[in-house]
Amino acid sequence: MDYNILLNSETAAAKGIEDGDTVCVESKTGKVSGTVCVTECIHPQVVGTLGGHLGQWARHKKIARGKGINHNALIAFDWDLVETVSGQSDSCARVKIYKEGG
């Protein structure tokens, strides 16, 4: 199974989400869906998106195409969110998570 969203077990239980469920993660700027991995390795108030590969869209990536999520879809890009010394943008977003179709 291809897990790409991490959710704390306490949070998952409160939302009726189980390991392997397909869920939607939604912010003001966008929405992504993926398979959830219920774990103790993440804070209860955090939804972790395993976005190291940012989703795969290239036509010639025959095995990887269509896998993964692009967590950047959840993040607002604004100069007010850029740190002035390093130039890094804030990669946090307030989101809601729910079972797909729910």
Coordinates of N, CA, C and O in Angstrom, one line a residue:
M1 N 0.9 -1.2 0.0 CA 0.0 0.0 0.0 C 0.9 1.2 0.0 O 1.9 1.3 0.7
D2 N 0.5 2.2 -0.8 CA 1.3 3.5 -0.9 C 0.7 4.5 0.1 O -0.3 5.2 -0.2
Y3 N 1.3 4.6 1.3 CA 0.9 5.6 2.2 C 1.5 7.0 1.9 O 2.7 7.0 1.6
N4 N 0.7 8.0 2.0 CA 1.3 9.3 1.7 C 0.8 10.4 2.6 O 1.1 11.6 2.5
I5 N 0.0 10.1 3.6 CA -0.5 11.0 4.6 C -0.4 10.4 6.0 O -0.9 9.3 6.2
L6 N 0.3 11.1 6.9 CA 0.4 10.6 8.3 C -0.6 11.2 9.2 O -0.7 12.4 9.1
L7 N -1.2 10.4 10.1 CA -2.2 11.0 11.0 C -2.0 10.3 12.3 O -1.9 9.0 12.4
N8 N -2.0 11.0 13.4 CA -1.9 10.4 14.8 C -3.1 9.5 15.0 O -4.2 9.8 14.6
S9 N -2.8 8.5 15.8 CA -3.9 7.5 16.0 C -5.0 8.1 16.8 O -6.2 7.7 16.6
E10 N -4.7 8.9 17.8 CA -5.8 9.6 18.6 C -6.7 10.5 17.7 O -7.9 10.4 17.8
T11 N -6.1 11.2 16.8 CA -6.8 12.1 15.9 C -7.6 11.3 14.9 O -8.8 11.6 14.6
A12 N -7.0 10.2 14.4 CA -7.7 9.3 13.5 C -8.9 8.7 14.1 O -10.0 8.7 13.5
A13 N -8.8 8.2 15.3 CA -9.9 7.6 16.0 C -11.1 8.6 16.2 O -12.2 8.3 16.0
A14 N -10.7 9.9 16.6 CA -11.7 10.9 16.8 C -12.5 11.2 15.5 O -13.6 11.7 15.6
K15 N -11.8 11.1 14.4 CA -12.4 11.4 13.1 C -13.0 10.2 12.3 O -13.5 10.3 11.2
G16 N -12.9 9.0 13.0 CA -13.4 7.8 12.3 C -12.6 7.3 11.1 O -13.1 6.7 10.2
I17 N -11.3 7.7 11.2 CA -10.4 7.3 10.1 C -9.5 6.1 10.5 O -9.0 6.1 11.6
E18 N -9.4 5.2 9.6 CA -8.6 4.0 9.9 C -7.4 3.9 9.0 O -7.4 4.5 7.9
D19 N -6.4 3.2 9.4 CA -5.2 2.9 8.6 C -5.6 2.4 7.2 O -6.3 1.5 7.1
G20 N -5.1 3.0 6.1 CA -5.4 2.6 4.8 C -6.5 3.3 4.1 O -6.8 3.1 2.9
D21 N -7.3 4.1 4.9 CA -8.4 4.8 4.3 C -7.9 5.9 3.3 O -6.8 6.4 3.5
T22 N -8.7 6.2 2.4 CA -8.4 7.3 1.5 C -9.1 8.6 2.1 O -10.3 8.5 2.4
V23 N -8.3 9.6 2.3 CA -8.7 10.8 2.9 C -8.5 12.0 2.1 O -7.6 12.0 1.2
C24 N -9.2 13.1 2.3 CA -8.9 14.4 1.7 C -8.3 15.3 2.8 O -8.7 15.3 3.9
V25 N -7.3 16.1 2.4 CA -6.7 17.1 3.2 C -7.0 18.4 2.5 O -6.6 18.5 1.3
E26 N -7.6 19.3 3.1 CA -8.1 20.6 2.5 C -7.6 21.8 3.2 O -7.7 21.8 4.5
S27 N -7.1 22.8 2.5 CA -6.8 24.1 3.1 C -7.5 25.2 2.3 O -8.3 24.9 1.4
K28 N -7.3 26.4 2.7 CA -7.9 27.5 1.9 C -7.5 27.6 0.5 O -8.2 28.1 -0.4
T29 N -6.3 27.1 0.2 CA -5.7 27.2 -1.2 C -5.9 26.0 -2.0 O -5.7 26.0 -3.2
G30 N -6.2 24.8 -1.4 CA -6.3 23.6 -2.3 C -6.7 22.4 -1.5 O -7.0 22.4 -0.3
K31 N -6.8 21.3 -2.2 CA -7.2 20.0 -1.7 C -6.4 18.9 -2.3 O -6.2 18.9 -3.5
V32 N -5.9 17.9 -1.5 CA -5.3 16.7 -2.0 C -5.9 15.5 -1.4 O -6.5 15.6 -0.3
S33 N -5.8 14.4 -2.0 CA -6.3 13.1 -1.4 C -5.2 12.1 -1.4 O -4.3 12.1 -2.3
G34 N -5.2 11.2 -0.5 CA -4.2 10.1 -0.5 C -4.6 9.0 0.6 O -5.6 9.1 1.3
T35 N -3.7 8.1 0.7 CA -3.9 7.0 1.7 C -3.3 7.3 3.0 O -2.2 7.8 3.0
V36 N -4.0 7.1 4.1 CA -3.6 7.5 5.4 C -2.8 6.4 6.1 O -3.2 5.2 6.0
C37 N -1.8 6.8 6.8 CA -1.1 5.9 7.7 C -1.3 6.4 9.1 O -0.9 7.5 9.4
V38 N -2.0 5.6 9.9 CA -2.2 5.9 11.3 C -1.0 5.6 12.1 O -0.5 4.4 12.0
T39 N -0.5 6.5 12.9 CA 0.8 6.3 13.5 C 0.9 7.1 14.8 O 0.2 8.1 15.0
E40 N 1.8 6.7 15.7 CA 2.2 7.5 16.9 C 3.3 8.5 16.6 O 3.8 9.2 17.5
C41 N 3.9 8.4 15.4 CA 5.1 9.2 15.1 C 4.8 10.6 14.7 O 5.7 11.3 14.2
I42 N 3.6 11.1 14.9 CA 3.3 12.5 14.5 C 2.4 13.1 15.6 O 1.6 12.4 16.2
H43 N 2.5 14.3 15.8 CA 1.8 15.1 16.8 C 0.3 15.0 16.5 O -0.1 15.1 15.3
P44 N -0.6 14.9 17.5 CA -2.0 14.8 17.3 C -2.6 16.0 16.5 O -3.7 15.9 15.9
Q45 N -2.0 17.2 16.6 CA -2.5 18.4 15.9 C -1.9 18.6 14.5 O -2.0 19.7 13.9
V46 N -1.1 17.6 14.0 CA -0.4 17.7 12.8 C -0.9 16.7 11.8 O -1.1 15.5 12.1
V47 N -1.1 17.1 10.5 CA -1.3 16.1 9.4 C 0.0 16.1 8.6 O 0.4 17.2 8.1
G48 N 0.6 15.0 8.5 CA 1.9 15.0 7.8 C 1.6 14.5 6.4 O 1.0 13.4 6.1
T49 N 2.1 15.2 5.4 CA 2.1 14.8 4.0 C 3.5 14.4 3.6 O 4.4 15.2 3.7
L50 N 3.6 13.2 3.1 CA 4.9 12.7 2.7 C 5.1 13.2 1.3 O 4.8 12.5 0.3
G51 N 5.5 14.4 1.2 CA 5.5 15.0 -0.1 C 6.9 15.2 -0.7 O 7.1 16.1 -1.6
G52 N 7.8 14.4 -0.4 CA 9.2 14.5 -0.9 C 9.3 14.4 -2.4 O 10.2 15.0 -3.0
H53 N 8.4 13.8 -3.0 CA 8.4 13.7 -4.5 C 7.3 14.5 -5.1 O 7.2 14.5 -6.3
L54 N 6.5 15.2 -4.4 CA 5.5 16.2 -4.8 C 4.5 15.7 -5.8 O 4.0 16.4 -6.6
G55 N 4.3 14.4 -5.8 CA 3.4 13.8 -6.8 C 4.1 13.7 -8.1 O 5.1 14.4 -8.4
Q56 N 3.7 12.7 -8.9 CA 4.4 12.4 -10.1 C 3.5 12.6 -11.3 O 2.4 11.9 -11.4
W57 N 3.8 13.5 -12.2 CA 2.9 13.8 -13.3 C 3.5 13.6 -14.7 O 2.8 13.5 -15.7
A58 N 4.9 13.4 -14.7 CA 5.5 13.3 -16.0 C 5.1 12.1 -16.8 O 4.9 11.0 -16.3
R59 N 4.8 12.3 -18.1 CA 4.3 11.2 -18.9 C 5.2 10.0 -19.0 O 4.8 8.9 -19.1
H60 N 6.5 10.3 -19.0 CA 7.5 9.2 -19.2 C 7.8 8.4 -17.9 O 8.6 7.5 -17.9
K61 N 7.2 8.8 -16.8 CA 7.5 8.1 -15.5 C 6.4 7.0 -15.4 O 5.4 7.2 -14.7
K62 N 6.5 6.0 -16.1 CA 5.5 4.9 -16.3 C 5.1 4.3 -14.9 O 3.9 4.0 -14.7
I63 N 6.0 4.1 -14.0 CA 5.7 3.4 -12.8 C 5.3 4.4 -11.7 O 4.3 4.2 -11.0
A64 N 5.9 5.6 -11.7 CA 5.6 6.6 -10.7 C 4.4 7.5 -11.0 O 3.8 8.1 -10.1
R65 N 4.0 7.6 -12.3 CA 2.9 8.5 -12.7 C 1.7 8.3 -11.9 O 1.2 7.1 -11.8
G66 N 1.1 9.3 -11.4 CA -0.2 9.3 -10.6 C 0.0 8.9 -9.2 O -1.0 8.8 -8.5
K67 N 1.2 8.7 -8.7 CA 1.4 8.3 -7.3 C 1.9 9.5 -6.5 O 2.6 10.4 -7.0
G68 N 1.5 9.6 -5.3 CA 2.0 10.7 -4.4 C 1.1 11.9 -4.5 O 0.2 12.0 -5.3
I69 N 1.4 12.8 -3.6 CA 0.6 14.0 -3.5 C 1.5 15.2 -3.6 O 2.7 15.1 -3.2
N70 N 1.0 16.3 -4.0 CA 1.8 17.6 -4.0 C 1.3 18.4 -2.9 O 0.2 19.1 -3.0
H71 N 2.0 18.4 -1.7 CA 1.5 19.2 -0.6 C 1.6 20.7 -0.8 O 1.0 21.5 -0.1
N72 N 2.3 21.1 -1.8 CA 2.3 22.6 -2.1 C 1.0 23.1 -2.5 O 0.7 24.3 -2.4
A73 N 0.1 22.2 -2.9 CA -1.3 22.7 -3.3 C -2.0 23.2 -2.0 O -3.0 23.9 -2.1
L74 N -1.5 22.8 -0.8 CA -2.2 23.2 0.4 C -1.6 24.5 1.0 O -2.1 25.1 1.9
I75 N -0.5 25.0 0.4 CA 0.2 26.1 1.0 C 0.0 27.4 0.2 O 0.2 27.4 -1.0
A76 N -0.3 28.5 0.9 CA -0.4 29.8 0.3 C 1.0 30.4 0.1 O 1.8 30.3 1.0
F77 N 1.2 30.9 -1.1 CA 2.5 31.5 -1.4 C 2.3 33.0 -1.4 O 1.5 33.6 -2.3
D78 N 2.9 33.7 -0.5 CA 2.8 35.1 -0.3 C 4.1 35.7 0.2 O 4.7 35.0 1.0
W79 N 4.5 36.8 -0.2 CA 5.8 37.4 0.3 C 5.8 37.6 1.8 O 6.8 37.6 2.4
D80 N 4.6 37.8 2.4 CA 4.5 37.9 3.8 C 4.9 36.6 4.6 O 5.2 36.6 5.7
L81 N 4.9 35.5 3.9 CA 5.2 34.2 4.5 C 6.7 33.8 4.2 O 7.1 32.7 4.5
V82 N 7.5 34.7 3.6 CA 8.9 34.4 3.3 C 9.7 34.9 4.4 O 9.6 36.1 4.7
E83 N 10.6 34.1 4.9 CA 11.5 34.5 6.0 C 12.6 35.4 5.4 O 13.2 35.1 4.4
T84 N 12.9 36.6 6.0 CA 13.7 37.6 5.3 C 15.2 37.3 5.2 O 15.8 37.7 4.3
V85 N 15.7 36.5 6.2 CA 17.1 36.2 6.2 C 17.5 35.1 5.2 O 18.3 35.2 4.3
S86 N 16.7 33.9 5.3 CA 17.1 32.8 4.5 C 16.3 32.7 3.2 O 16.7 32.0 2.3
G87 N 15.2 33.4 3.1 CA 14.4 33.4 1.9 C 13.5 32.1 1.8 O 12.9 31.9 0.8
Q88 N 13.4 31.4 2.9 CA 12.5 30.2 2.9 C 11.1 30.6 3.1 O 10.8 31.5 3.9
S89 N 10.2 29.9 2.4 CA 8.8 30.2 2.6 C 8.2 29.3 3.7 O 8.7 28.2 3.8
D90 N 7.2 29.7 4.3 CA 6.5 29.0 5.4 C 5.8 27.8 4.7 O 5.1 28.0 3.7
S91 N 6.0 26.6 5.2 CA 5.4 25.4 4.5 C 4.4 24.8 5.4 O 4.1 23.6 5.3
C92 N 3.7 25.6 6.2 CA 2.7 25.1 7.1 C 1.3 25.7 6.6 O 1.3 26.8 6.1
A93 N 0.3 24.9 6.8 CA -1.0 25.4 6.4 C -2.1 24.8 7.4 O -1.9 23.7 7.9
R94 N -3.1 25.6 7.7 CA -4.2 25.1 8.5 C -5.1 24.2 7.6 O -5.5 24.7 6.6
V95 N -5.3 23.0 8.0 CA -6.0 22.1 7.1 C -7.1 21.4 7.9 O -7.1 21.3 9.1
K96 N -8.1 20.8 7.1 CA -9.0 19.9 7.7 C -8.8 18.5 7.0 O -8.4 18.5 5.8
I97 N -9.1 17.4 7.7 CA -8.9 16.1 7.1 C -10.2 15.3 7.3 O -10.8 15.4 8.4
Y98 N -10.6 14.6 6.3 CA -11.8 13.8 6.4 C -11.7 12.7 5.4 O -11.0 12.7 4.4
K99 N -12.5 11.6 5.6 CA -12.6 10.5 4.7 C -13.1 11.0 3.4 O -14.0 11.7 3.3
E100 N -12.5 10.4 2.3 CA -13.0 10.8 1.0 C -14.4 10.3 0.8 O -14.8 9.2 1.2
G101 N -15.2 11.2 0.3 CA -16.7 10.9 0.1 C -17.5 11.2 1.4 O -18.6 10.9 1.4
G102 N -16.8 11.7 2.4 CA -17.5 11.9 3.7 C -17.7 13.4 4.0 O -17.3 14.3 3.3

